[in-house]
């Protein structure tokens, strides 16, 4: 296993199939398929989510968190623990994690941390929350804290399916809207769909009408919210 050092913090996390629940007390006694439903939601989230045990060791993480860790751009895993690259940031991170695990009373500002990134992009926003104690399952390590990591620079994937479902757009209207909101020019959108610019304008006008928006600037927030922060 290779090890990479960044400002004194060693990244030794071995990627595996994320969020499979192995070794974690998962409350599988929940009614029906509640655990499977929760796994599906976590897999789809754009935000990174990590489960920590009582020793602040990482039990599991969703795919978004794994991508952040593998990029080594602000956060890494060392000795199975979530660490910040810079020592000063890591000190604050560990203090926040210990407070969440112990469920200490803390101001809201003490449960959220901006983690600077080596790339110079917007800092990650890390939020730590306590997980209440439950009856231990033999051989399982109970989760005691959950950490949510948000990348403010990350674009929320725009789902054509969501556009069709929420506003009744046709396939072509959804395709055009997704491309224009995603930053393509009329010409580029037309080229990618093998249609004319006039056709792009036609479909956008229909989409505007169905989304009750009168201009491009109004469509952007409506369309971006349609994904709800999920990888649809």
Tab-separated table of C-alpha atoms in Angstrom:
chain	number	residue	atom	x	y	z
A	1	UNK	CA	0.000	0.000	0.000
A	2	UNK	CA	1.424	3.333	-1.040
A	3	UNK	CA	1.567	6.292	1.301
A	4	UNK	CA	1.517	9.950	0.328
A	5	UNK	CA	2.627	12.748	2.605
A	6	UNK	CA	1.118	16.205	2.462
A	7	UNK	CA	2.415	18.683	5.082
A	8	UNK	CA	3.132	15.912	7.538
A	9	UNK	CA	-0.223	14.114	7.277
A	10	UNK	CA	0.021	10.646	5.768
A	11	UNK	CA	-2.825	9.377	3.608
A	12	UNK	CA	-3.041	5.596	4.087
A	13	UNK	CA	-6.696	4.952	3.344
A	14	UNK	CA	-7.258	1.906	1.159
A	15	UNK	CA	-10.334	2.532	-1.012
A	16	UNK	CA	-12.988	-0.184	-0.910
A	17	UNK	CA	-16.584	-0.404	-1.945
A	18	UNK	CA	-17.928	2.661	-0.114
A	19	UNK	CA	-20.906	2.637	2.162
A	20	UNK	CA	-21.459	-1.100	2.278
A	21	UNK	CA	-22.128	-1.112	6.006
A	22	UNK	CA	-19.614	-3.850	6.866
A	23	UNK	CA	-18.703	-3.835	10.547
A	24	UNK	CA	-21.129	-1.040	11.312
A	25	UNK	CA	-24.135	-1.370	13.564
A	26	UNK	CA	-26.645	-0.471	10.899
A	27	UNK	CA	-29.982	-0.856	12.656
A	28	UNK	CA	-30.951	-3.546	10.183
A	29	UNK	CA	-33.877	-4.303	12.466
A	30	UNK	CA	-35.568	-1.208	11.025
A	31	UNK	CA	-38.948	-1.878	9.396
A	32	UNK	CA	-38.944	-3.094	5.812
A	33	UNK	CA	-36.094	-2.013	3.622
A	34	UNK	CA	-35.289	1.195	5.529
A	35	UNK	CA	-31.550	0.446	5.636
A	36	UNK	CA	-31.402	-0.231	1.897
A	37	UNK	CA	-33.315	2.992	1.250
A	38	UNK	CA	-30.865	4.956	3.387
A	39	UNK	CA	-27.918	3.420	1.547
A	40	UNK	CA	-29.445	4.424	-1.787
A	41	UNK	CA	-29.882	8.024	-0.621
A	42	UNK	CA	-26.317	8.271	0.680
A	43	UNK	CA	-24.931	6.807	-2.535
A	44	UNK	CA	-26.754	9.493	-4.513
A	45	UNK	CA	-25.756	12.482	-2.381
A	46	UNK	CA	-23.389	15.078	-3.808
A	47	UNK	CA	-22.135	15.929	-0.313
A	48	UNK	CA	-19.570	13.643	1.293
A	49	UNK	CA	-20.814	11.686	4.319
A	50	UNK	CA	-18.601	9.756	6.750
A	51	UNK	CA	-19.478	7.663	9.804
A	52	UNK	CA	-17.089	7.705	12.767
A	53	UNK	CA	-16.899	5.428	15.796
A	54	UNK	CA	-16.247	6.419	19.410
A	55	UNK	CA	-12.513	6.737	18.691
A	56	UNK	CA	-13.149	9.003	15.694
A	57	UNK	CA	-12.113	6.217	13.333
A	58	UNK	CA	-13.831	6.139	9.950
A	59	UNK	CA	-16.311	3.290	9.696
A	60	UNK	CA	-17.729	4.045	6.296
A	61	UNK	CA	-18.202	6.769	3.702
A	62	UNK	CA	-20.320	7.417	0.641
A	63	UNK	CA	-18.894	7.746	-2.895
A	64	UNK	CA	-18.773	11.548	-2.740
A	65	UNK	CA	-16.643	11.436	0.416
A	66	UNK	CA	-14.360	8.825	-1.139
A	67	UNK	CA	-13.765	11.099	-4.132
A	68	UNK	CA	-12.818	13.969	-1.806
A	69	UNK	CA	-10.420	11.777	0.174
A	70	UNK	CA	-8.776	10.362	-2.942
A	71	UNK	CA	-8.196	13.868	-4.326
A	72	UNK	CA	-6.099	14.725	-1.216
A	73	UNK	CA	-7.250	18.310	-1.617
A	74	UNK	CA	-7.769	19.350	2.001
A	75	UNK	CA	-8.853	16.131	3.705
A	76	UNK	CA	-7.171	12.731	3.969
A	77	UNK	CA	-7.421	9.537	5.995
A	78	UNK	CA	-4.522	8.708	8.303
A	79	UNK	CA	-4.630	5.649	10.549
A	80	UNK	CA	-8.320	5.296	9.713
A	81	UNK	CA	-9.041	8.806	10.977
A	82	UNK	CA	-10.275	11.828	9.051
A	83	UNK	CA	-7.554	14.468	9.020
A	84	UNK	CA	-7.012	17.919	7.539
A	85	UNK	CA	-3.802	18.478	5.597
A	86	UNK	CA	-2.566	21.475	7.571
A	87	UNK	CA	-1.718	20.916	11.226
A	88	UNK	CA	-3.606	23.995	12.437
A	89	UNK	CA	-6.732	22.982	10.515
A	90	UNK	CA	-6.417	19.400	11.710
A	91	UNK	CA	-6.303	20.565	15.332
A	92	UNK	CA	-9.637	22.334	14.898
A	93	UNK	CA	-11.091	19.385	12.986
A	94	UNK	CA	-10.188	16.879	15.705
A	95	UNK	CA	-11.615	19.173	18.379
A	96	UNK	CA	-14.880	19.387	16.449
A	97	UNK	CA	-15.051	15.608	15.969
A	98	UNK	CA	-14.372	14.873	19.652
A	99	UNK	CA	-17.069	17.342	20.654
A	100	UNK	CA	-19.601	15.708	18.346
A	101	UNK	CA	-18.763	12.179	19.536
A	102	UNK	CA	-19.046	13.222	23.182
A	103	UNK	CA	-22.233	15.139	22.373
A	104	UNK	CA	-20.931	18.138	24.230
A	105	UNK	CA	-22.952	21.289	24.208
A	106	UNK	CA	-21.454	23.522	21.599
A	107	UNK	CA	-22.358	26.605	19.663
A	108	UNK	CA	-23.550	25.957	16.139
A	109	UNK	CA	-20.396	27.636	14.844
A	110	UNK	CA	-18.277	25.027	16.672
A	111	UNK	CA	-19.887	22.164	14.751
A	112	UNK	CA	-18.962	23.513	11.324
A	113	UNK	CA	-15.459	24.031	9.991
A	114	UNK	CA	-14.003	25.537	6.832
A	115	UNK	CA	-11.167	23.294	5.631
A	116	UNK	CA	-8.706	25.060	3.262
A	117	UNK	CA	-7.735	23.147	0.140
A	118	UNK	CA	-4.333	22.654	-1.425
A	119	UNK	CA	-5.761	23.497	-4.859
A	120	UNK	CA	-6.792	26.984	-3.742
A	121	UNK	CA	-10.456	26.286	-4.464
A	122	UNK	CA	-13.208	27.228	-2.001
A	123	UNK	CA	-12.677	25.504	1.365
A	124	UNK	CA	-14.660	22.389	2.170
A	125	UNK	CA	-17.390	22.915	4.749
A	126	UNK	CA	-17.342	20.101	7.308
A	127	UNK	CA	-20.252	19.615	9.712
A	128	UNK	CA	-20.130	17.082	12.563
A	129	UNK	CA	-23.179	15.674	14.346
A	130	UNK	CA	-23.610	13.228	17.190
A	131	UNK	CA	-25.170	9.812	16.657
A	132	UNK	CA	-27.065	8.623	19.768
A	133	UNK	CA	-25.903	5.424	21.442
A	134	UNK	CA	-27.754	2.229	20.563
A	135	UNK	CA	-27.581	-1.331	21.826
A	136	UNK	CA	-24.369	-2.807	20.444
A	137	UNK	CA	-24.485	-5.698	18.044
A	138	UNK	CA	-21.796	-8.314	18.852
A	139	UNK	CA	-18.737	-7.694	16.683
A	140	UNK	CA	-20.033	-4.396	15.355
A	141	UNK	CA	-18.597	-0.922	15.873
A	142	UNK	CA	-21.313	1.590	16.540
A	143	UNK	CA	-21.335	4.905	14.744
A	144	UNK	CA	-21.030	7.798	17.187
A	145	UNK	CA	-20.697	10.741	14.814
A	146	UNK	CA	-21.602	11.610	11.265
A	147	UNK	CA	-19.581	14.109	9.251
A	148	UNK	CA	-20.993	15.880	6.226
A	149	UNK	CA	-18.489	17.524	3.878
A	150	UNK	CA	-19.726	20.040	1.316
A	151	UNK	CA	-17.750	21.304	-1.660
A	152	UNK	CA	-19.081	24.821	-2.451
A	153	UNK	CA	-17.366	24.699	-5.845
A	154	UNK	CA	-19.111	21.532	-6.933
A	155	UNK	CA	-21.843	21.932	-9.502
A	156	UNK	CA	-25.020	20.050	-8.666
A	157	UNK	CA	-25.563	17.564	-11.483
A	158	UNK	CA	-28.590	18.560	-13.519
A	159	UNK	CA	-30.952	15.699	-14.216
A	160	UNK	CA	-32.937	15.652	-17.442
A	161	UNK	CA	-35.241	13.113	-15.792
A	162	UNK	CA	-35.949	15.568	-12.951
A	163	UNK	CA	-36.685	18.339	-15.440
A	164	UNK	CA	-39.158	16.113	-17.256
A	165	UNK	CA	-40.837	14.907	-14.078
A	166	UNK	CA	-41.112	18.252	-12.291
A	167	UNK	CA	-42.165	20.495	-15.160
A	168	UNK	CA	-43.439	18.142	-17.813
A	169	UNK	CA	-40.720	19.012	-20.305
A	170	UNK	CA	-40.343	16.888	-23.400
A	171	UNK	CA	-37.144	14.897	-23.876
A	172	UNK	CA	-35.755	17.521	-26.243
A	173	UNK	CA	-36.765	20.440	-23.991
A	174	UNK	CA	-35.034	18.766	-21.047
A	175	UNK	CA	-31.919	18.082	-23.116
A	176	UNK	CA	-31.709	21.688	-24.299
A	177	UNK	CA	-32.394	23.145	-20.828
A	178	UNK	CA	-29.746	20.936	-19.203
A	179	UNK	CA	-27.123	22.036	-21.707
A	180	UNK	CA	-27.912	25.748	-21.596
A	181	UNK	CA	-28.072	25.817	-17.781
A	182	UNK	CA	-24.861	23.802	-17.739
A	183	UNK	CA	-23.078	26.638	-19.516
A	184	UNK	CA	-23.176	25.714	-23.198
A	185	UNK	CA	-23.819	28.421	-25.769
A	186	UNK	CA	-26.755	28.114	-28.154
A	187	UNK	CA	-24.354	27.033	-30.873
A	188	UNK	CA	-22.646	24.393	-28.752
A	189	UNK	CA	-25.968	23.068	-27.473
A	190	UNK	CA	-27.252	22.838	-31.032
A	191	UNK	CA	-24.106	21.042	-32.172
A	192	UNK	CA	-24.211	18.526	-29.309
A	193	UNK	CA	-27.823	17.646	-30.151
A	194	UNK	CA	-27.377	17.827	-33.946
A	195	UNK	CA	-30.133	20.417	-34.300
A	196	UNK	CA	-30.228	24.046	-35.423
A	197	UNK	CA	-29.855	27.077	-33.144
A	198	UNK	CA	-33.393	28.032	-34.109
A	199	UNK	CA	-34.591	24.693	-32.753
A	200	UNK	CA	-32.666	25.294	-29.518
A	201	UNK	CA	-34.395	28.678	-29.108
A	202	UNK	CA	-37.770	27.070	-29.830
A	203	UNK	CA	-37.319	24.380	-27.174
A	204	UNK	CA	-35.984	26.881	-24.636
A	205	UNK	CA	-39.038	29.117	-25.122
A	206	UNK	CA	-41.305	26.142	-24.462
A	207	UNK	CA	-39.273	25.199	-21.389
A	208	UNK	CA	-39.448	28.781	-20.077
A	209	UNK	CA	-43.222	28.720	-20.425
A	210	UNK	CA	-43.639	25.390	-18.641
A	211	UNK	CA	-41.244	26.415	-15.828
A	212	UNK	CA	-43.071	29.745	-15.456
A	213	UNK	CA	-39.813	31.602	-16.065
A	214	UNK	CA	-39.441	34.636	-18.294
A	215	UNK	CA	-35.687	34.662	-18.824
A	216	UNK	CA	-32.579	32.466	-18.677
A	217	UNK	CA	-31.558	33.874	-15.268
A	218	UNK	CA	-34.820	32.616	-13.765
A	219	UNK	CA	-34.452	29.131	-15.251
A	220	UNK	CA	-30.999	28.498	-13.778
A	221	UNK	CA	-31.944	28.327	-10.050
A	222	UNK	CA	-35.147	26.418	-10.846
A	223	UNK	CA	-33.288	23.832	-12.879
A	224	UNK	CA	-30.405	23.476	-10.428
A	225	UNK	CA	-32.790	22.903	-7.531
A	226	UNK	CA	-34.485	20.133	-9.476
A	227	UNK	CA	-31.606	17.766	-8.703
A	228	UNK	CA	-31.901	18.394	-4.963
A	229	UNK	CA	-28.171	17.838	-4.423
A	230	UNK	CA	-28.371	14.262	-5.669
A	231	UNK	CA	-26.627	12.327	-8.424
A	232	UNK	CA	-29.742	11.390	-10.353
